[in-house]
mmCIF file of C-alpha atoms and ligand atoms in Angstrom:
data_model
loop_
_atom_site.group_PDB
_atom_site.id
_atom_site.type_symbol
_atom_site.label_atom_id
_atom_site.label_comp_id
_atom_site.label_asym_id
_atom_site.label_seq_id
_atom_site.Cartn_x
_atom_site.Cartn_y
_atom_site.Cartn_z
ATOM 1 C CA MET Y 1 11.816 -25.852 7.620
ATOM 2 C CA GLY Y 2 8.624 -27.922 7.503
ATOM 3 C CA GLN Y 3 7.841 -31.012 5.516
ATOM 4 C CA GLN Y 4 9.116 -30.097 2.081
ATOM 5 C CA ASP Y 5 12.324 -32.026 1.595
ATOM 6 C CA ALA Y 6 15.651 -30.216 1.437
ATOM 7 C CA ALA Y 7 16.329 -31.071 -2.226
ATOM 8 C CA ALA Y 8 12.938 -29.678 -3.317
ATOM 9 C CA ILE Y 9 13.574 -26.478 -1.343
ATOM 10 C CA ARG Y 10 16.998 -26.060 -2.975
ATOM 11 C CA ALA Y 11 15.497 -26.662 -6.439
ATOM 12 C CA GLU Y 12 12.729 -24.092 -5.817
ATOM 13 C CA LEU Y 13 15.169 -21.465 -4.561
ATOM 14 C CA SER Y 14 17.661 -22.089 -7.344
ATOM 15 C CA ALA Y 15 14.959 -21.768 -10.031
ATOM 16 C CA GLY Y 16 13.832 -18.459 -8.526
ATOM 17 C CA LEU Y 17 17.353 -17.040 -8.398
ATOM 18 C CA LEU Y 18 17.952 -18.010 -12.024
ATOM 19 C CA ALA Y 19 14.636 -16.583 -13.310
ATOM 20 C CA PRO Y 20 14.896 -13.512 -15.617
ATOM 21 C CA HIS Y 21 13.613 -11.393 -12.695
ATOM 22 C CA ALA Y 22 15.133 -13.185 -9.715
ATOM 23 C CA PHE Y 23 12.735 -13.927 -6.854
ATOM 24 C CA THR Y 24 12.326 -15.950 -3.683
ATOM 25 C CA ALA Y 25 9.035 -16.810 -1.921
ATOM 26 C CA PRO Y 26 8.325 -14.758 1.243
ATOM 27 C CA LYS Y 27 8.250 -17.914 3.386
ATOM 28 C CA TYR Y 28 12.081 -17.964 3.149
ATOM 29 C CA LEU Y 29 12.283 -14.729 5.157
ATOM 30 C CA TYR Y 30 11.450 -16.797 8.252
ATOM 31 C CA ASP Y 31 14.305 -18.672 9.844
ATOM 32 C CA VAL Y 32 14.686 -18.265 13.623
ATOM 33 C CA LEU Y 33 16.368 -14.845 13.283
ATOM 34 C CA GLY Y 34 13.822 -13.802 10.626
ATOM 35 C CA SER Y 35 10.969 -14.630 13.022
ATOM 36 C CA LYS Y 36 12.648 -12.606 15.775
ATOM 37 C CA LEU Y 37 13.203 -9.670 13.427
ATOM 38 C CA PHE Y 38 9.538 -9.818 12.433
ATOM 39 C CA GLU Y 39 8.629 -9.567 16.144
ATOM 40 C CA ALA Y 40 10.794 -6.425 16.295
ATOM 41 C CA ILE Y 41 9.085 -4.998 13.180
ATOM 42 C CA CYS Y 42 5.761 -5.292 15.001
ATOM 43 C CA GLU Y 43 7.104 -2.876 17.659
ATOM 44 C CA LEU Y 44 8.131 -0.176 15.166
ATOM 45 C CA PRO Y 45 6.243 3.121 15.136
ATOM 46 C CA GLU Y 46 5.894 2.921 11.346
ATOM 47 C CA TYR Y 47 4.514 -0.643 11.329
ATOM 48 C CA TYR Y 48 0.857 0.115 12.056
ATOM 49 C CA PRO Y 49 -0.718 -3.276 11.047
ATOM 50 C CA THR Y 50 -0.023 -5.251 14.250
ATOM 51 C CA ARG Y 51 -1.035 -2.395 16.546
ATOM 52 C CA THR Y 52 -4.120 -1.517 14.526
ATOM 53 C CA GLU Y 53 -5.303 -5.116 14.267
ATOM 54 C CA ALA Y 54 -4.800 -5.546 18.037
ATOM 55 C CA SER Y 55 -6.879 -2.429 18.697
ATOM 56 C CA ILE Y 56 -9.732 -3.828 16.579
ATOM 57 C CA PHE Y 57 -9.667 -7.064 18.590
ATOM 58 C CA ASP Y 58 -9.580 -5.070 21.852
ATOM 59 C CA VAL Y 59 -12.517 -2.839 20.975
ATOM 60 C CA HIS Y 60 -14.695 -5.486 19.325
ATOM 61 C CA LEU Y 61 -13.695 -8.633 21.211
ATOM 62 C CA SER Y 62 -17.125 -9.423 22.648
ATOM 63 C CA ASP Y 63 -18.754 -8.960 19.232
ATOM 64 C CA ILE Y 64 -16.123 -11.079 17.529
ATOM 65 C CA ALA Y 65 -16.398 -13.784 20.223
ATOM 66 C CA GLU Y 66 -20.164 -13.834 19.828
ATOM 67 C CA SER Y 67 -19.836 -14.205 16.070
ATOM 68 C CA VAL Y 68 -17.241 -17.000 16.346
ATOM 69 C CA GLY Y 69 -18.714 -18.888 19.325
ATOM 70 C CA ARG Y 70 -16.897 -21.044 21.854
ATOM 71 C CA GLY Y 71 -15.236 -24.440 21.588
ATOM 72 C CA ALA Y 72 -13.652 -24.046 18.132
ATOM 73 C CA THR Y 73 -10.711 -25.953 16.731
ATOM 74 C CA LEU Y 74 -8.550 -22.846 16.417
ATOM 75 C CA ILE Y 75 -6.058 -23.305 13.567
ATOM 76 C CA ASP Y 76 -3.478 -20.499 13.568
ATOM 77 C CA LEU Y 77 -1.927 -20.111 10.110
ATOM 78 C CA GLY Y 78 1.626 -18.750 10.362
ATOM 79 C CA ALA Y 79 1.341 -18.614 14.143
ATOM 80 C CA GLY Y 80 4.805 -17.134 14.758
ATOM 81 C CA ASN Y 81 5.023 -16.376 18.498
ATOM 82 C CA CYS Y 82 1.318 -17.364 18.921
ATOM 83 C CA ALA Y 83 0.688 -14.082 20.767
ATOM 84 C CA LYS Y 84 -2.325 -13.032 18.722
ATOM 85 C CA ALA Y 85 -4.208 -16.292 19.252
ATOM 86 C CA ALA Y 86 -3.283 -16.372 22.943
ATOM 87 C CA ARG Y 87 -5.033 -13.048 23.439
ATOM 88 C CA LEU Y 88 -8.269 -14.638 22.175
ATOM 89 C CA PHE Y 89 -8.185 -17.772 24.348
ATOM 90 C CA LEU Y 90 -10.241 -16.412 27.256
ATOM 91 C CA ALA Y 91 -12.982 -15.043 25.018
ATOM 92 C CA LEU Y 92 -13.102 -17.918 22.508
ATOM 93 C CA GLN Y 93 -12.244 -20.860 24.786
ATOM 94 C CA PRO Y 94 -11.077 -23.089 21.929
ATOM 95 C CA ALA Y 95 -11.400 -26.868 22.317
ATOM 96 C CA GLN Y 96 -8.089 -27.327 20.513
ATOM 97 C CA TYR Y 97 -5.359 -24.899 19.459
ATOM 98 C CA VAL Y 98 -3.394 -25.836 16.323
ATOM 99 C CA PRO Y 99 -0.553 -23.415 15.518
ATOM 100 C CA ILE Y 100 1.037 -24.010 12.110
ATOM 101 C CA ASP Y 101 4.295 -22.454 10.953
ATOM 102 C CA ILE Y 102 7.207 -23.078 8.621
ATOM 103 C CA SER Y 103 9.579 -21.526 11.201
ATOM 104 C CA VAL Y 104 9.287 -24.654 13.335
ATOM 105 C CA ASP Y 105 11.842 -24.108 16.119
ATOM 106 C CA PHE Y 106 10.625 -20.595 16.840
ATOM 107 C CA MET Y 107 6.996 -21.767 16.985
ATOM 108 C CA HIS Y 108 7.737 -24.786 19.218
ATOM 109 C CA GLU Y 109 9.390 -22.555 21.828
ATOM 110 C CA ALA Y 110 6.356 -20.254 21.836
ATOM 111 C CA VAL Y 111 3.869 -23.145 22.117
ATOM 112 C CA ALA Y 112 5.771 -24.740 25.010
ATOM 113 C CA ARG Y 113 5.466 -21.475 26.964
ATOM 114 C CA LEU Y 114 1.800 -21.116 26.051
ATOM 115 C CA GLN Y 115 0.879 -24.675 27.045
ATOM 116 C CA GLN Y 116 2.186 -23.968 30.565
ATOM 117 C CA GLN Y 117 0.036 -20.866 30.735
ATOM 118 C CA PHE Y 118 -3.092 -22.624 29.407
ATOM 119 C CA PRO Y 119 -2.823 -26.289 30.474
ATOM 120 C CA GLN Y 120 -6.573 -26.812 29.931
ATOM 121 C CA ILE Y 121 -6.345 -26.225 26.142
ATOM 122 C CA GLU Y 122 -5.214 -29.126 23.959
ATOM 123 C CA MET Y 123 -2.371 -27.779 21.774
ATOM 124 C CA THR Y 124 -1.069 -29.508 18.651
ATOM 125 C CA ALA Y 125 1.709 -27.620 16.861
ATOM 126 C CA ILE Y 126 2.360 -28.474 13.221
ATOM 127 C CA GLY Y 127 5.509 -27.542 11.322
ATOM 128 C CA MET Y 128 4.540 -27.285 7.673
ATOM 129 C CA ASP Y 129 4.538 -25.126 4.582
ATOM 130 C CA PHE Y 130 0.869 -24.494 3.842
ATOM 131 C CA SER Y 131 1.433 -22.476 0.664
ATOM 132 C CA SER Y 132 1.087 -25.345 -1.810
ATOM 133 C CA ALA Y 133 -1.163 -27.805 0.087
ATOM 134 C CA LEU Y 134 -3.029 -28.019 3.361
ATOM 135 C CA ASP Y 135 -2.853 -31.633 4.478
ATOM 136 C CA LEU Y 136 -3.866 -31.495 8.101
ATOM 137 C CA PRO Y 137 -3.060 -34.640 10.105
ATOM 138 C CA ASP Y 138 -5.894 -36.601 11.742
ATOM 139 C CA VAL Y 139 -5.028 -35.234 15.203
ATOM 140 C CA VAL Y 140 -6.594 -31.940 14.125
ATOM 141 C CA HIS Y 141 -10.258 -32.066 15.175
ATOM 142 C CA ARG Y 142 -12.752 -31.746 12.353
ATOM 143 C CA LYS Y 143 -15.440 -30.102 14.436
ATOM 144 C CA LYS Y 144 -15.914 -26.345 14.194
ATOM 145 C CA ARG Y 145 -12.617 -25.493 12.586
ATOM 146 C CA LEU Y 146 -11.788 -21.818 12.765
ATOM 147 C CA PHE Y 147 -8.915 -20.790 10.519
ATOM 148 C CA PHE Y 148 -7.224 -17.819 12.180
ATOM 149 C CA TYR Y 149 -5.100 -15.908 9.665
ATOM 150 C CA PRO Y 150 -4.137 -12.539 11.160
ATOM 151 C CA GLY Y 151 -1.590 -9.903 10.184
ATOM 152 C CA SER Y 152 -2.766 -9.688 6.563
ATOM 153 C CA SER Y 153 -0.405 -12.544 5.729
ATOM 154 C CA ILE Y 154 -2.829 -13.528 2.969
ATOM 155 C CA GLY Y 155 -1.450 -10.454 1.180
ATOM 156 C CA ASN Y 156 1.694 -12.477 0.402
ATOM 157 C CA PHE Y 157 -0.382 -14.342 -2.193
ATOM 158 C CA THR Y 158 -1.550 -12.736 -5.431
ATOM 159 C CA PRO Y 159 -5.366 -12.252 -5.348
ATOM 160 C CA HIS Y 160 -5.702 -15.286 -7.634
ATOM 161 C CA GLU Y 161 -3.521 -17.446 -5.354
ATOM 162 C CA ALA Y 162 -5.375 -16.054 -2.324
ATOM 163 C CA LEU Y 163 -8.660 -17.277 -3.799
ATOM 164 C CA ASP Y 164 -7.211 -20.763 -4.332
ATOM 165 C CA PHE Y 165 -5.886 -20.752 -0.776
ATOM 166 C CA LEU Y 166 -9.244 -19.661 0.663
ATOM 167 C CA LYS Y 167 -10.942 -22.424 -1.327
ATOM 168 C CA ARG Y 168 -8.556 -24.943 0.294
ATOM 169 C CA LEU Y 169 -9.469 -23.590 3.729
ATOM 170 C CA ARG Y 170 -13.151 -23.794 2.866
ATOM 171 C CA LYS Y 171 -12.721 -27.435 1.810
ATOM 172 C CA ALA Y 172 -11.130 -28.180 5.191
ATOM 173 C CA CYS Y 173 -14.216 -26.790 7.006
ATOM 174 C CA GLN Y 174 -16.354 -29.868 6.458
ATOM 175 C CA LEU Y 175 -17.907 -32.223 9.034
ATOM 176 C CA ASN Y 176 -19.785 -35.379 7.964
ATOM 177 C CA GLY Y 177 -20.538 -33.852 4.553
ATOM 178 C CA ASP Y 178 -21.788 -30.525 5.938
ATOM 179 C CA ALA Y 179 -20.143 -27.117 6.004
ATOM 180 C CA ASP Y 180 -18.812 -26.469 9.500
ATOM 181 C CA GLY Y 181 -16.546 -23.740 10.884
ATOM 182 C CA GLY Y 182 -15.140 -20.619 9.305
ATOM 183 C CA ILE Y 183 -12.356 -18.111 9.050
ATOM 184 C CA LEU Y 184 -11.197 -15.186 11.206
ATOM 185 C CA ILE Y 185 -8.810 -13.104 9.161
ATOM 186 C CA GLY Y 186 -6.972 -9.780 9.334
ATOM 187 C CA ILE Y 187 -6.661 -7.689 6.179
ATOM 188 C CA ASP Y 188 -4.558 -4.609 5.576
ATOM 189 C CA LEU Y 189 -6.521 -2.029 3.598
ATOM 190 C CA VAL Y 190 -5.459 0.245 0.746
ATOM 191 C CA LYS Y 191 -4.256 3.585 2.098
ATOM 192 C CA ASP Y 192 -1.934 6.526 1.546
ATOM 193 C CA LYS Y 193 1.296 5.521 -0.227
ATOM 194 C CA ALA Y 194 3.564 7.437 2.188
ATOM 195 C CA LEU Y 195 2.204 5.499 5.180
ATOM 196 C CA LEU Y 196 2.649 2.190 3.385
ATOM 197 C CA ASP Y 197 6.158 3.039 2.163
ATOM 198 C CA ALA Y 198 7.262 3.936 5.707
ATOM 199 C CA ALA Y 199 5.739 0.764 7.190
ATOM 200 C CA TYR Y 200 7.954 -1.385 4.959
ATOM 201 C CA ASP Y 201 11.072 0.798 5.016
ATOM 202 C CA ASP Y 202 11.422 2.037 8.595
ATOM 203 C CA ALA Y 203 13.915 4.617 9.818
ATOM 204 C CA LEU Y 204 15.776 2.186 12.116
ATOM 205 C CA GLY Y 205 16.338 -0.284 9.304
ATOM 206 C CA VAL Y 206 14.728 -3.270 11.060
ATOM 207 C CA THR Y 207 12.734 -4.205 7.950
ATOM 208 C CA ALA Y 208 15.954 -3.868 5.957
ATOM 209 C CA SER Y 209 17.635 -6.340 8.337
ATOM 210 C CA PHE Y 210 14.639 -8.693 8.090
ATOM 211 C CA ASN Y 211 14.898 -8.637 4.300
ATOM 212 C CA LEU Y 212 18.719 -8.914 4.206
ATOM 213 C CA ASN Y 213 18.643 -11.836 6.662
ATOM 214 C CA LEU Y 214 17.110 -13.830 3.799
ATOM 215 C CA LEU Y 215 20.584 -13.903 2.235
ATOM 216 C CA GLN Y 216 22.052 -15.507 5.346
ATOM 217 C CA HIS Y 217 19.229 -18.040 5.255
ATOM 218 C CA LEU Y 218 20.036 -18.749 1.583
ATOM 219 C CA ASN Y 219 23.728 -19.149 2.423
ATOM 220 C CA ARG Y 220 22.806 -21.907 4.885
ATOM 221 C CA VAL Y 221 20.081 -23.657 2.882
ATOM 222 C CA LEU Y 222 21.725 -23.408 -0.560
ATOM 223 C CA ASN Y 223 25.345 -23.290 0.554
ATOM 224 C CA ALA Y 224 25.473 -19.924 -1.265
ATOM 225 C CA ASP Y 225 28.064 -17.161 -0.912
ATOM 226 C CA PHE Y 226 25.903 -14.021 -0.683
ATOM 227 C CA ASP Y 227 27.736 -11.181 1.055
ATOM 228 C CA VAL Y 228 25.006 -9.215 2.849
ATOM 229 C CA ARG Y 229 27.079 -6.018 2.545
ATOM 230 C CA ASN Y 230 26.734 -6.146 -1.264
ATOM 231 C CA TRP Y 231 22.935 -5.732 -1.045
ATOM 232 C CA ARG Y 232 20.427 -3.106 0.011
ATOM 233 C CA HIS Y 233 16.756 -3.293 1.009
ATOM 234 C CA ARG Y 234 14.020 -1.776 -1.131
ATOM 235 C CA GLY Y 235 10.437 -1.663 0.141
ATOM 236 C CA PHE Y 236 7.664 0.437 -1.439
ATOM 237 C CA PHE Y 237 3.979 0.492 -2.349
ATOM 238 C CA ASN Y 238 3.253 -0.211 -6.001
ATOM 239 C CA VAL Y 239 -0.008 1.720 -6.403
ATOM 240 C CA GLU Y 240 -0.943 0.176 -9.736
ATOM 241 C CA SER Y 241 -0.697 -3.386 -8.426
ATOM 242 C CA SER Y 242 -2.015 -2.433 -4.953
ATOM 243 C CA ARG Y 243 0.874 -4.214 -3.312
ATOM 244 C CA ILE Y 244 3.927 -3.601 -1.222
ATOM 245 C CA GLU Y 245 7.009 -4.979 -2.923
ATOM 246 C CA MET Y 246 10.202 -5.889 -1.127
ATOM 247 C CA HIS Y 247 13.392 -6.411 -3.066
ATOM 248 C CA LEU Y 248 17.094 -6.862 -2.394
ATOM 249 C CA GLU Y 249 19.169 -4.729 -4.754
ATOM 250 C CA ALA Y 250 22.804 -5.322 -5.683
ATOM 251 C CA ARG Y 251 24.992 -2.373 -4.592
ATOM 252 C CA SER Y 252 27.612 -3.245 -7.234
ATOM 253 C CA ASP Y 253 28.163 -5.899 -9.911
ATOM 254 C CA VAL Y 254 28.411 -9.170 -8.058
ATOM 255 C CA THR Y 255 28.578 -12.880 -8.854
ATOM 256 C CA VAL Y 256 26.856 -15.264 -6.463
ATOM 257 C CA ARG Y 257 27.487 -19.009 -6.400
ATOM 258 C CA TRP Y 258 25.486 -21.736 -4.733
ATOM 259 C CA GLU Y 259 25.185 -25.504 -4.860
ATOM 260 C CA GLY Y 260 23.905 -26.139 -8.390
ATOM 261 C CA GLY Y 261 23.953 -22.563 -9.689
ATOM 262 C CA GLU Y 262 25.664 -19.252 -10.225
ATOM 263 C CA ARG Y 263 24.462 -15.826 -11.327
ATOM 264 C CA ARG Y 264 25.986 -12.460 -12.045
ATOM 265 C CA PHE Y 265 23.849 -9.578 -10.769
ATOM 266 C CA GLU Y 266 24.568 -6.151 -12.186
ATOM 267 C CA ARG Y 267 24.567 -3.097 -9.942
ATOM 268 C CA GLY Y 268 20.920 -2.148 -9.300
ATOM 269 C CA GLU Y 269 19.579 -5.578 -10.251
ATOM 270 C CA ARG Y 270 17.055 -6.956 -7.764
ATOM 271 C CA ILE Y 271 15.806 -10.116 -6.134
ATOM 272 C CA HIS Y 272 12.058 -9.805 -5.461
ATOM 273 C CA THR Y 273 11.527 -11.204 -1.950
ATOM 274 C CA GLU Y 274 7.947 -10.343 -0.924
ATOM 275 C CA ASN Y 275 4.637 -8.930 -2.056
ATOM 276 C CA SER Y 276 1.976 -7.768 0.353
ATOM 277 C CA TYR Y 277 -1.305 -7.037 -1.423
ATOM 278 C CA LYS Y 278 -3.641 -4.451 0.075
ATOM 279 C CA TYR Y 279 -7.406 -4.761 -0.355
ATOM 280 C CA THR Y 280 -10.562 -2.703 -0.113
ATOM 281 C CA PRO Y 281 -13.129 -4.261 2.279
ATOM 282 C CA GLU Y 282 -15.517 -4.981 -0.625
ATOM 283 C CA LYS Y 283 -12.880 -6.692 -2.727
ATOM 284 C CA PHE Y 284 -11.804 -8.949 0.101
ATOM 285 C CA VAL Y 285 -15.323 -9.933 1.182
ATOM 286 C CA ASP Y 286 -16.025 -10.721 -2.471
ATOM 287 C CA LEU Y 287 -12.984 -13.037 -2.513
ATOM 288 C CA LEU Y 288 -14.291 -14.812 0.614
ATOM 289 C CA GLU Y 289 -17.677 -15.302 -1.020
ATOM 290 C CA GLN Y 290 -16.124 -16.677 -4.201
ATOM 291 C CA ALA Y 291 -14.254 -19.177 -2.025
ATOM 292 C CA GLY Y 292 -17.457 -20.466 -0.376
ATOM 293 C CA PHE Y 293 -17.534 -18.416 2.814
ATOM 294 C CA GLY Y 294 -20.541 -16.258 3.721
ATOM 295 C CA GLU Y 295 -22.381 -14.315 6.423
ATOM 296 C CA SER Y 296 -19.251 -12.163 6.682
ATOM 297 C CA ARG Y 297 -18.960 -9.742 9.560
ATOM 298 C CA THR Y 298 -16.253 -7.098 9.434
ATOM 299 C CA TRP Y 299 -14.699 -4.747 11.970
ATOM 300 C CA THR Y 300 -12.331 -1.857 11.225
ATOM 301 C CA ASP Y 301 -10.433 0.795 13.193
ATOM 302 C CA PRO Y 302 -11.712 4.408 13.148
ATOM 303 C CA ARG Y 303 -9.165 5.388 10.449
ATOM 304 C CA GLY Y 304 -10.161 2.475 8.220
ATOM 305 C CA TRP Y 305 -6.585 1.202 7.966
ATOM 306 C CA PHE Y 306 -7.176 -2.451 8.791
ATOM 307 C CA MET Y 307 -10.068 -4.912 8.822
ATOM 308 C CA VAL Y 308 -10.859 -8.054 10.811
ATOM 309 C CA CYS Y 309 -13.366 -10.358 9.178
ATOM 310 C CA HIS Y 310 -15.235 -13.438 10.393
ATOM 311 C CA ALA Y 311 -17.008 -15.541 7.784
ATOM 312 C CA LEU Y 312 -18.704 -18.915 7.943
ATOM 313 C CA ALA Y 313 -18.170 -21.881 5.665
ATOM 314 C CA ILE Y 314 -21.465 -22.172 3.787
HETATM 315 C C1 SAM W 401 4.007 -11.949 8.911
HETATM 316 S S1 SAM W 401 4.334 -13.250 10.021
HETATM 317 C C2 SAM W 401 2.855 -13.253 10.990
HETATM 318 C C3 SAM W 401 3.027 -13.851 12.366
HETATM 319 C C4 SAM W 401 1.785 -13.728 13.250
HETATM 320 N N1 SAM W 401 0.716 -14.597 12.776
HETATM 321 C C5 SAM W 401 1.310 -12.299 13.235
HETATM 322 O O1 SAM W 401 0.267 -12.031 12.624
HETATM 323 O O2 SAM W 401 1.978 -11.454 13.850
HETATM 324 C C6 SAM W 401 4.080 -14.657 8.991
HETATM 325 C C7 SAM W 401 4.226 -15.973 9.724
HETATM 326 O O3 SAM W 401 3.827 -17.031 8.843
HETATM 327 C C8 SAM W 401 4.847 -18.001 8.723
HETATM 328 N N2 SAM W 401 4.800 -18.474 7.328
HETATM 329 C C9 SAM W 401 5.053 -17.738 6.226
HETATM 330 N N3 SAM W 401 4.857 -18.476 5.114
HETATM 331 C C10 SAM W 401 4.456 -19.705 5.547
HETATM 332 C C11 SAM W 401 4.103 -20.907 4.877
HETATM 333 N N4 SAM W 401 4.110 -20.975 3.536
HETATM 334 N N5 SAM W 401 3.750 -21.997 5.607
HETATM 335 C C12 SAM W 401 3.749 -21.917 6.980
HETATM 336 N N6 SAM W 401 4.067 -20.792 7.669
HETATM 337 C C13 SAM W 401 4.425 -19.703 6.961
HETATM 338 C C14 SAM W 401 6.129 -17.291 9.076
HETATM 339 O O4 SAM W 401 7.118 -18.158 9.560
HETATM 340 C C15 SAM W 401 5.649 -16.282 10.131
HETATM 341 O O5 SAM W 401 5.674 -16.820 11.423
#
């Protein structure tokens, strides 16, 4: 679960569940099963982001590699199964690969496999929650840091939080007092509501399982008594806020108890479990510039559904 201590995690979760509109942070969707379910989501016909982002990297890899350059300290934020970074290794030839993830056990298994495949690359996996602070240990090289943040995971932050986060990344791209390094990031773009709704509420119900698995995670972490069968998944695009929202909705009146708390949820009442903000290219590049990145280069797919962006710390 990363570095945050268990009592602080329980306090954070409990406060969210007791808030007037109950919520939990999206990072809690990722225990080992959550990470595996996310891998399955990436295979779904409705979930276009992974496939579309991969196609952008395939088509524009030489351009992207030229923009990024070789020998970077490749820091993979929310690395998951590390597959996306691994596909860049040959073109980018990083000096060091630093996967970071809160779902530590899942990541460690992936890195062990990858290290065997690429013994020449120094790999330093870090289990941490990067949402509130980014304290990288000294083993992470300072030279030419490239923060790799694919999958539009930055959309889990509000635009204001995203700006703060990008500023933290920019601060970490500093070598002997000079700006050094940059960011390579994948951004999901605003599009038709029906496409977005389907991507987060698929016909097979894999996204529903991913969302509902949060309750099992809460049962373990909080010693709670959620019965998964009392809840249903809701996932939809909120056009006004330009964000996907995921919720868990009580199917009937239900009382839930956990260590240090209890709450009665009425039928239809929801726990807000994730946001995923969608951007226009201009709005996102503007955010990067406000954070201290520049010389942005962007690549999109022919339908303009997704964008990959490389920007330098300036
Ligand atoms: C949507 S998945 C993306 C995985 C992979 N990078 C991809 O693009 O397919 C988000 C990943 O970030 C991790 N994660 C989410 N919130 C995190 C946090 N606050 N700190 C560290 N890792 C986090 C999750 O465990 C998960 O592996």
